[in-house]
PDB file of C-alpha atoms and ligand atoms in Angstrom:
ATOM      1  CA  MET D 800       0.000   0.000   0.000  1.00  0.00           C
ATOM      2  CA  VAL D 801       1.288   3.418  -0.883  1.00  0.00           C
ATOM      3  CA  THR D 802       0.755   6.290   1.567  1.00  0.00           C
ATOM      4  CA  ASP D 803       2.285   9.622   2.612  1.00  0.00           C
ATOM      5  CA  THR D 804       4.501   7.737   5.003  1.00  0.00           C
ATOM      6  CA  SER D 805       5.845   5.212   2.469  1.00  0.00           C
ATOM      7  CA  ALA D 806       9.289   5.292   0.935  1.00  0.00           C
ATOM      8  CA  LEU D 807      10.534   3.516  -2.175  1.00  0.00           C
ATOM      9  CA  LEU D 808      13.976   2.116  -1.491  1.00  0.00           C
ATOM     10  CA  VAL D 809      15.878   1.393  -4.727  1.00  0.00           C
ATOM     11  CA  ILE D 810      18.832  -0.889  -4.081  1.00  0.00           C
ATOM     12  CA  ASP D 811      22.038  -0.787  -6.159  1.00  0.00           C
ATOM     13  CA  VAL D 812      20.664  -0.256  -9.679  1.00  0.00           C
ATOM     14  CA  GLN D 813      24.218   0.268 -10.924  1.00  0.00           C
ATOM     15  CA  ASN D 814      25.972  -0.688 -14.158  1.00  0.00           C
ATOM     16  CA  GLU D 815      28.052  -3.322 -12.405  1.00  0.00           C
ATOM     17  CA  PHE D 816      24.963  -5.424 -11.650  1.00  0.00           C
ATOM     18  CA  CYS D 817      23.606  -5.124 -15.196  1.00  0.00           C
ATOM     19  CA  PRO D 818      24.713  -7.030 -18.308  1.00  0.00           C
ATOM     20  CA  GLY D 819      28.279  -6.005 -19.164  1.00  0.00           C
ATOM     21  CA  GLY D 820      29.133  -5.326 -15.511  1.00  0.00           C
ATOM     22  CA  ALA D 821      31.589  -7.286 -13.366  1.00  0.00           C
ATOM     23  CA  LEU D 822      28.835  -8.766 -11.198  1.00  0.00           C
ATOM     24  CA  ALA D 823      26.052  -8.831 -13.764  1.00  0.00           C
ATOM     25  CA  VAL D 824      22.691 -10.087 -12.597  1.00  0.00           C
ATOM     26  CA  HIS D 825      20.710 -11.846 -15.333  1.00  0.00           C
ATOM     27  CA  ASP D 826      18.314  -9.303 -16.891  1.00  0.00           C
ATOM     28  CA  GLY D 827      19.376  -6.746 -14.255  1.00  0.00           C
ATOM     29  CA  GLY D 828      18.631  -3.752 -16.482  1.00  0.00           C
ATOM     30  CA  LEU D 829      15.039  -4.863 -17.048  1.00  0.00           C
ATOM     31  CA  VAL D 830      14.035  -3.576 -13.612  1.00  0.00           C
ATOM     32  CA  VAL D 831      14.646   0.050 -14.573  1.00  0.00           C
ATOM     33  CA  PRO D 832      11.375   0.979 -16.385  1.00  0.00           C
ATOM     34  CA  ARG D 833       9.273  -0.530 -13.604  1.00  0.00           C
ATOM     35  CA  ILE D 834      11.271   1.243 -10.904  1.00  0.00           C
ATOM     36  CA  ASN D 835      11.024   4.591 -12.698  1.00  0.00           C
ATOM     37  CA  ALA D 836       7.244   4.147 -12.941  1.00  0.00           C
ATOM     38  CA  LEU D 837       6.918   3.208  -9.264  1.00  0.00           C
ATOM     39  CA  MET D 838       8.687   6.378  -8.110  1.00  0.00           C
ATOM     40  CA  ALA D 839       5.624   8.516  -8.844  1.00  0.00           C
ATOM     41  CA  ASP D 840       3.644   6.714  -6.138  1.00  0.00           C
ATOM     42  CA  PHE D 841       5.903   7.511  -3.192  1.00  0.00           C
ATOM     43  CA  ALA D 842       6.394  10.361  -0.747  1.00  0.00           C
ATOM     44  CA  ALA D 843      10.097   9.587  -0.585  1.00  0.00           C
ATOM     45  CA  VAL D 844      12.487   7.905  -3.015  1.00  0.00           C
ATOM     46  CA  ILE D 845      15.850   6.723  -1.755  1.00  0.00           C
ATOM     47  CA  LEU D 846      18.603   5.134  -3.838  1.00  0.00           C
ATOM     48  CA  THR D 847      21.515   3.086  -2.572  1.00  0.00           C
ATOM     49  CA  GLN D 848      24.872   2.821  -4.282  1.00  0.00           C
ATOM     50  CA  ASP D 849      27.396   0.069  -3.581  1.00  0.00           C
ATOM     51  CA  TRP D 850      30.626   2.071  -3.239  1.00  0.00           C
ATOM     52  CA  HIS D 851      33.851   0.227  -2.492  1.00  0.00           C
ATOM     53  CA  PRO D 852      37.495   1.312  -2.252  1.00  0.00           C
ATOM     54  CA  ALA D 853      39.651  -0.504  -4.863  1.00  0.00           C
ATOM     55  CA  ASN D 854      41.198  -2.680  -2.135  1.00  0.00           C
ATOM     56  CA  HIS D 855      37.935  -3.666  -0.452  1.00  0.00           C
ATOM     57  CA  THR D 856      38.207  -6.878   1.574  1.00  0.00           C
ATOM     58  CA  SER D 857      35.075  -8.350  -0.057  1.00  0.00           C
ATOM     59  CA  PHE D 858      37.057  -8.661  -3.304  1.00  0.00           C
ATOM     60  CA  ALA D 859      38.617 -12.072  -4.007  1.00  0.00           C
ATOM     61  CA  SER D 860      41.540 -10.167  -5.545  1.00  0.00           C
ATOM     62  CA  GLN D 861      42.526  -9.073  -2.014  1.00  0.00           C
ATOM     63  CA  HIS D 862      42.875 -12.682  -0.797  1.00  0.00           C
ATOM     64  CA  PRO D 863      45.552 -14.462  -2.863  1.00  0.00           C
ATOM     65  CA  GLY D 864      44.634 -18.053  -3.626  1.00  0.00           C
ATOM     66  CA  THR D 865      40.884 -17.539  -3.350  1.00  0.00           C
ATOM     67  CA  ASP D 866      38.346 -17.576  -6.151  1.00  0.00           C
ATOM     68  CA  PRO D 867      35.409 -15.239  -6.652  1.00  0.00           C
ATOM     69  CA  PHE D 868      32.193 -16.616  -5.117  1.00  0.00           C
ATOM     70  CA  SER D 869      34.032 -18.606  -2.435  1.00  0.00           C
ATOM     71  CA  VAL D 870      33.240 -17.852   1.208  1.00  0.00           C
ATOM     72  CA  ILE D 871      35.683 -16.813   3.923  1.00  0.00           C
ATOM     73  CA  THR D 872      35.232 -16.021   7.598  1.00  0.00           C
ATOM     74  CA  MET D 873      35.640 -12.383   8.544  1.00  0.00           C
ATOM     75  CA  PRO D 874      35.578 -11.038  12.129  1.00  0.00           C
ATOM     76  CA  TYR D 875      31.884 -10.208  11.577  1.00  0.00           C
ATOM     77  CA  GLY D 876      30.947 -13.615  10.090  1.00  0.00           C
ATOM     78  CA  PRO D 877      30.929 -15.386   6.717  1.00  0.00           C
ATOM     79  CA  GLN D 878      31.679 -13.269   3.670  1.00  0.00           C
ATOM     80  CA  VAL D 879      31.268 -14.186   0.008  1.00  0.00           C
ATOM     81  CA  LEU D 880      34.288 -13.039  -2.012  1.00  0.00           C
ATOM     82  CA  TRP D 881      33.186 -11.119  -5.086  1.00  0.00           C
ATOM     83  CA  PRO D 882      34.863 -10.086  -8.305  1.00  0.00           C
ATOM     84  CA  ASP D 883      36.097  -6.478  -8.056  1.00  0.00           C
ATOM     85  CA  HIS D 884      32.974  -4.329  -8.469  1.00  0.00           C
ATOM     86  CA  CYS D 885      31.501  -0.894  -7.792  1.00  0.00           C
ATOM     87  CA  VAL D 886      34.844   0.756  -7.180  1.00  0.00           C
ATOM     88  CA  GLN D 887      34.265   4.345  -6.069  1.00  0.00           C
ATOM     89  CA  GLY D 888      34.024   6.679  -9.065  1.00  0.00           C
ATOM     90  CA  SER D 889      34.211   3.912 -11.686  1.00  0.00           C
ATOM     91  CA  ALA D 890      31.755   3.479 -14.564  1.00  0.00           C
ATOM     92  CA  GLY D 891      30.543   0.255 -12.973  1.00  0.00           C
ATOM     93  CA  ALA D 892      29.598   2.089  -9.796  1.00  0.00           C
ATOM     94  CA  ALA D 893      27.466   4.624 -11.681  1.00  0.00           C
ATOM     95  CA  PHE D 894      23.704   4.204 -11.730  1.00  0.00           C
ATOM     96  CA  HIS D 895      22.141   2.537 -14.767  1.00  0.00           C
ATOM     97  CA  PRO D 896      21.876   5.384 -17.299  1.00  0.00           C
ATOM     98  CA  ALA D 897      18.097   4.991 -17.644  1.00  0.00           C
ATOM     99  CA  LEU D 898      17.367   5.108 -13.891  1.00  0.00           C
ATOM    100  CA  ASP D 899      15.527   8.315 -13.001  1.00  0.00           C
ATOM    101  CA  THR D 900      17.976   9.540 -10.385  1.00  0.00           C
ATOM    102  CA  ASP D 901      16.519  13.080 -10.499  1.00  0.00           C
ATOM    103  CA  ARG D 902      13.568  11.867  -8.482  1.00  0.00           C
ATOM    104  CA  ALA D 903      15.745  10.674  -5.563  1.00  0.00           C
ATOM    105  CA  ASP D 904      15.552  12.557  -2.258  1.00  0.00           C
ATOM    106  CA  LEU D 905      18.551  10.764  -0.818  1.00  0.00           C
ATOM    107  CA  ILE D 906      21.381   8.566  -2.073  1.00  0.00           C
ATOM    108  CA  VAL D 907      22.928   6.243   0.505  1.00  0.00           C
ATOM    109  CA  ARG D 908      26.417   4.961  -0.283  1.00  0.00           C
ATOM    110  CA  LYS D 909      27.522   1.786   1.443  1.00  0.00           C
ATOM    111  CA  GLY D 910      30.473  -0.580   1.540  1.00  0.00           C
ATOM    112  CA  PHE D 911      32.982   2.293   1.702  1.00  0.00           C
ATOM    113  CA  ARG D 912      34.925   0.924   4.671  1.00  0.00           C
ATOM    114  CA  ARG D 913      37.701  -1.356   3.460  1.00  0.00           C
ATOM    115  CA  GLN D 914      37.361  -3.952   6.247  1.00  0.00           C
ATOM    116  CA  ILE D 915      33.612  -4.576   6.184  1.00  0.00           C
ATOM    117  CA  ASP D 916      31.044  -5.216   3.494  1.00  0.00           C
ATOM    118  CA  SER D 917      27.582  -3.688   3.584  1.00  0.00           C
ATOM    119  CA  TYR D 918      24.772  -5.445   1.757  1.00  0.00           C
ATOM    120  CA  SER D 919      21.941  -3.779   3.652  1.00  0.00           C
ATOM    121  CA  ALA D 920      20.885  -0.161   3.228  1.00  0.00           C
ATOM    122  CA  PHE D 921      20.544   0.040   7.035  1.00  0.00           C
ATOM    123  CA  PHE D 922      23.516  -1.759   8.601  1.00  0.00           C
ATOM    124  CA  GLU D 923      26.898  -3.033   7.484  1.00  0.00           C
ATOM    125  CA  ASN D 924      27.488  -6.791   7.516  1.00  0.00           C
ATOM    126  CA  ASP D 925      28.227  -6.833  11.267  1.00  0.00           C
ATOM    127  CA  HIS D 926      24.485  -6.050  11.582  1.00  0.00           C
ATOM    128  CA  ALA D 927      25.449  -3.232  13.977  1.00  0.00           C
ATOM    129  CA  THR D 928      27.236  -0.358  12.183  1.00  0.00           C
ATOM    130  CA  PRO D 929      24.466   1.958  10.923  1.00  0.00           C
ATOM    131  CA  THR D 930      24.422   3.675   7.533  1.00  0.00           C
ATOM    132  CA  GLY D 931      22.196   6.461   8.885  1.00  0.00           C
ATOM    133  CA  LEU D 932      19.158   5.519   6.780  1.00  0.00           C
ATOM    134  CA  GLU D 933      17.034   4.536   9.780  1.00  0.00           C
ATOM    135  CA  GLY D 934      17.427   7.993  11.330  1.00  0.00           C
ATOM    136  CA  TYR D 935      16.606   9.679   8.012  1.00  0.00           C
ATOM    137  CA  LEU D 936      13.400   7.675   7.567  1.00  0.00           C
ATOM    138  CA  ARG D 937      12.279   8.279  11.150  1.00  0.00           C
ATOM    139  CA  ALA D 938      12.965  12.009  10.844  1.00  0.00           C
ATOM    140  CA  ARG D 939      10.675  12.018   7.783  1.00  0.00           C
ATOM    141  CA  HIS D 940       8.002  10.000   9.633  1.00  0.00           C
ATOM    142  CA  ILE D 941       8.273   7.141   7.182  1.00  0.00           C
ATOM    143  CA  ASP D 942       6.896   3.911   8.643  1.00  0.00           C
ATOM    144  CA  GLU D 943       6.664   1.745   5.548  1.00  0.00           C
ATOM    145  CA  VAL D 944       9.191   0.855   2.850  1.00  0.00           C
ATOM    146  CA  VAL D 945       8.801  -0.841  -0.512  1.00  0.00           C
ATOM    147  CA  ILE D 946      12.123  -2.280  -1.639  1.00  0.00           C
ATOM    148  CA  VAL D 947      13.186  -2.966  -5.232  1.00  0.00           C
ATOM    149  CA  GLY D 948      16.447  -3.383  -7.147  1.00  0.00           C
ATOM    150  CA  LEU D 949      19.528  -5.615  -7.260  1.00  0.00           C
ATOM    151  CA  ALA D 950      20.233  -8.154  -6.120  1.00  0.00           C
ATOM    152  CA  LEU D 951      17.106  -9.720  -4.633  1.00  0.00           C
ATOM    153  CA  ASP D 952      19.019 -12.428  -2.717  1.00  0.00           C
ATOM    154  CA  PHE D 953      21.756 -10.158  -1.299  1.00  0.00           C
ATOM    155  CA  CYS D 954      21.358  -6.417  -0.881  1.00  0.00           C
ATOM    156  CA  VAL D 955      17.558  -6.332  -1.305  1.00  0.00           C
ATOM    157  CA  ALA D 956      17.004  -9.215   1.134  1.00  0.00           C
ATOM    158  CA  PHE D 957      19.446  -7.892   3.743  1.00  0.00           C
ATOM    159  CA  SER D 958      17.772  -4.473   3.547  1.00  0.00           C
ATOM    160  CA  ALA D 959      14.300  -5.989   3.890  1.00  0.00           C
ATOM    161  CA  LEU D 960      15.280  -8.089   6.922  1.00  0.00           C
ATOM    162  CA  ASP D 961      16.833  -5.082   8.647  1.00  0.00           C
ATOM    163  CA  ALA D 962      13.842  -2.863   7.879  1.00  0.00           C
ATOM    164  CA  ALA D 963      11.507  -5.489   9.358  1.00  0.00           C
ATOM    165  CA  ARG D 964      13.722  -5.869  12.428  1.00  0.00           C
ATOM    166  CA  LEU D 965      13.580  -2.083  12.905  1.00  0.00           C
ATOM    167  CA  GLY D 966       9.783  -2.193  12.876  1.00  0.00           C
ATOM    168  CA  PHE D 967       9.038  -0.715   9.453  1.00  0.00           C
ATOM    169  CA  GLY D 968       6.285  -2.252   7.362  1.00  0.00           C
ATOM    170  CA  VAL D 969       8.185  -3.890   4.513  1.00  0.00           C
ATOM    171  CA  SER D 970       7.300  -5.191   1.113  1.00  0.00           C
ATOM    172  CA  VAL D 971       9.568  -6.285  -1.711  1.00  0.00           C
ATOM    173  CA  ASP D 972       8.250  -5.986  -5.267  1.00  0.00           C
ATOM    174  CA  ALA D 973       9.943  -8.976  -6.880  1.00  0.00           C
ATOM    175  CA  ARG D 974       8.879  -7.809 -10.365  1.00  0.00           C
ATOM    176  CA  ALA D 975      11.335  -4.940  -9.945  1.00  0.00           C
ATOM    177  CA  CYS D 976      14.174  -7.118  -8.619  1.00  0.00           C
ATOM    178  CA  ARG D 977      16.553  -9.703 -10.073  1.00  0.00           C
ATOM    179  CA  ALA D 978      18.723 -12.233  -8.188  1.00  0.00           C
ATOM    180  CA  ILE D 979      22.301 -13.514  -8.335  1.00  0.00           C
ATOM    181  CA  ASP D 980      21.174 -16.973  -7.099  1.00  0.00           C
ATOM    182  CA  LEU D 981      24.410 -18.407  -5.718  1.00  0.00           C
ATOM    183  CA  ASP D 982      24.041 -21.934  -4.270  1.00  0.00           C
ATOM    184  CA  GLY D 983      20.371 -21.615  -3.362  1.00  0.00           C
ATOM    185  CA  SER D 984      20.700 -18.060  -2.076  1.00  0.00           C
ATOM    186  CA  LEU D 985      17.459 -16.970  -3.744  1.00  0.00           C
ATOM    187  CA  ALA D 986      15.298 -19.646  -2.094  1.00  0.00           C
ATOM    188  CA  ALA D 987      16.955 -18.960   1.266  1.00  0.00           C
ATOM    189  CA  ALA D 988      16.401 -15.212   0.911  1.00  0.00           C
ATOM    190  CA  ARG D 989      12.730 -15.655   0.027  1.00  0.00           C
ATOM    191  CA  ALA D 990      12.160 -17.983   2.985  1.00  0.00           C
ATOM    192  CA  GLY D 991      13.991 -15.664   5.359  1.00  0.00           C
ATOM    193  CA  MET D 992      12.030 -12.624   4.212  1.00  0.00           C
ATOM    194  CA  ARG D 993       8.681 -14.421   4.527  1.00  0.00           C
ATOM    195  CA  ALA D 994       9.591 -15.645   8.022  1.00  0.00           C
ATOM    196  CA  ALA D 995      10.432 -12.059   9.014  1.00  0.00           C
ATOM    197  CA  GLY D 996       7.036 -10.795   7.871  1.00  0.00           C
ATOM    198  CA  VAL D 997       8.187  -9.154   4.655  1.00  0.00           C
ATOM    199  CA  ALA D 998       5.425  -9.081   2.017  1.00  0.00           C
ATOM    200  CA  LEU D 999       6.802 -10.476  -1.233  1.00  0.00           C
ATOM    201  CA  VAL D1000       4.776  -8.977  -4.057  1.00  0.00           C
ATOM    202  CA  GLY D1001       4.676 -10.343  -7.582  1.00  0.00           C
ATOM    203  CA  GLY D1002       6.623 -13.544  -7.074  1.00  0.00           C
TER     204      GLY D1002
HETATM  205  C1  VGL Y 921      25.651  -6.788  -3.960  1.00  0.00           C
HETATM  206  C2  VGL Y 921      27.217  -8.452  -3.854  1.00  0.00           C
HETATM  207  C3  VGL Y 921      28.188  -7.548  -3.550  1.00  0.00           C
HETATM  208  C4  VGL Y 921      24.226  -6.405  -4.196  1.00  0.00           C
HETATM  209  C5  VGL Y 921      26.632  -5.851  -3.648  1.00  0.00           C
HETATM  210  O1  VGL Y 921      23.956  -5.232  -4.534  1.00  0.00           O
HETATM  211  O2  VGL Y 921      23.343  -7.293  -4.052  1.00  0.00           O
HETATM  212  N1  VGL Y 921      25.954  -8.075  -4.038  1.00  0.00           N
HETATM  213  N2  VGL Y 921      27.897  -6.242  -3.443  1.00  0.00           N
HETATM  214 ZN1   ZN Y 922      29.501  -4.887  -3.177  1.00  0.00          ZN
END
């Protein structure tokens, strides 16, 4: 449901997650027209941007002998090692050229600390270090978020779980999301979101 106190949260619709990017999500770019159309229905539109230093510890390239998509243990828990992606200021880190960024009230950058990854728009991967988005939403009296973007089974799901934990009403419009689907991660993300009370719309 869309009300004065609803925000649209658009997760990581960046070139890197679209065909041609280093961490391309199948059909990633297809979410853009739907997301642009949804923006008109919301009191607030917030974009997130994955934004890593070139030597970010989530990159397999920083751990000699490891392969992309393997998992290591970091002080804050398990961490998937990714191909280098969304390096600050790079073309891959830019928003998809067709995304209507003019409509955004706020852009949240995340993953900028070398030693910790940040999938969620609310907290880094220690589930404790805040990005500041919660305070922004509360200051604007937002109590409900609709989440869309890339990737459904990582940054969208982590954001949805955190939003639910913080007490926001949360829905995810799966028609405006696409997944990486690494080793069953999509099924696990869907189950986790449902268990947390997230409304999964359109699939
Ligand atoms: C993402 C992996 C690494 C995402 C970001 O946006 O889902 N996934 N960094
Ligand atoms: Zn990343």
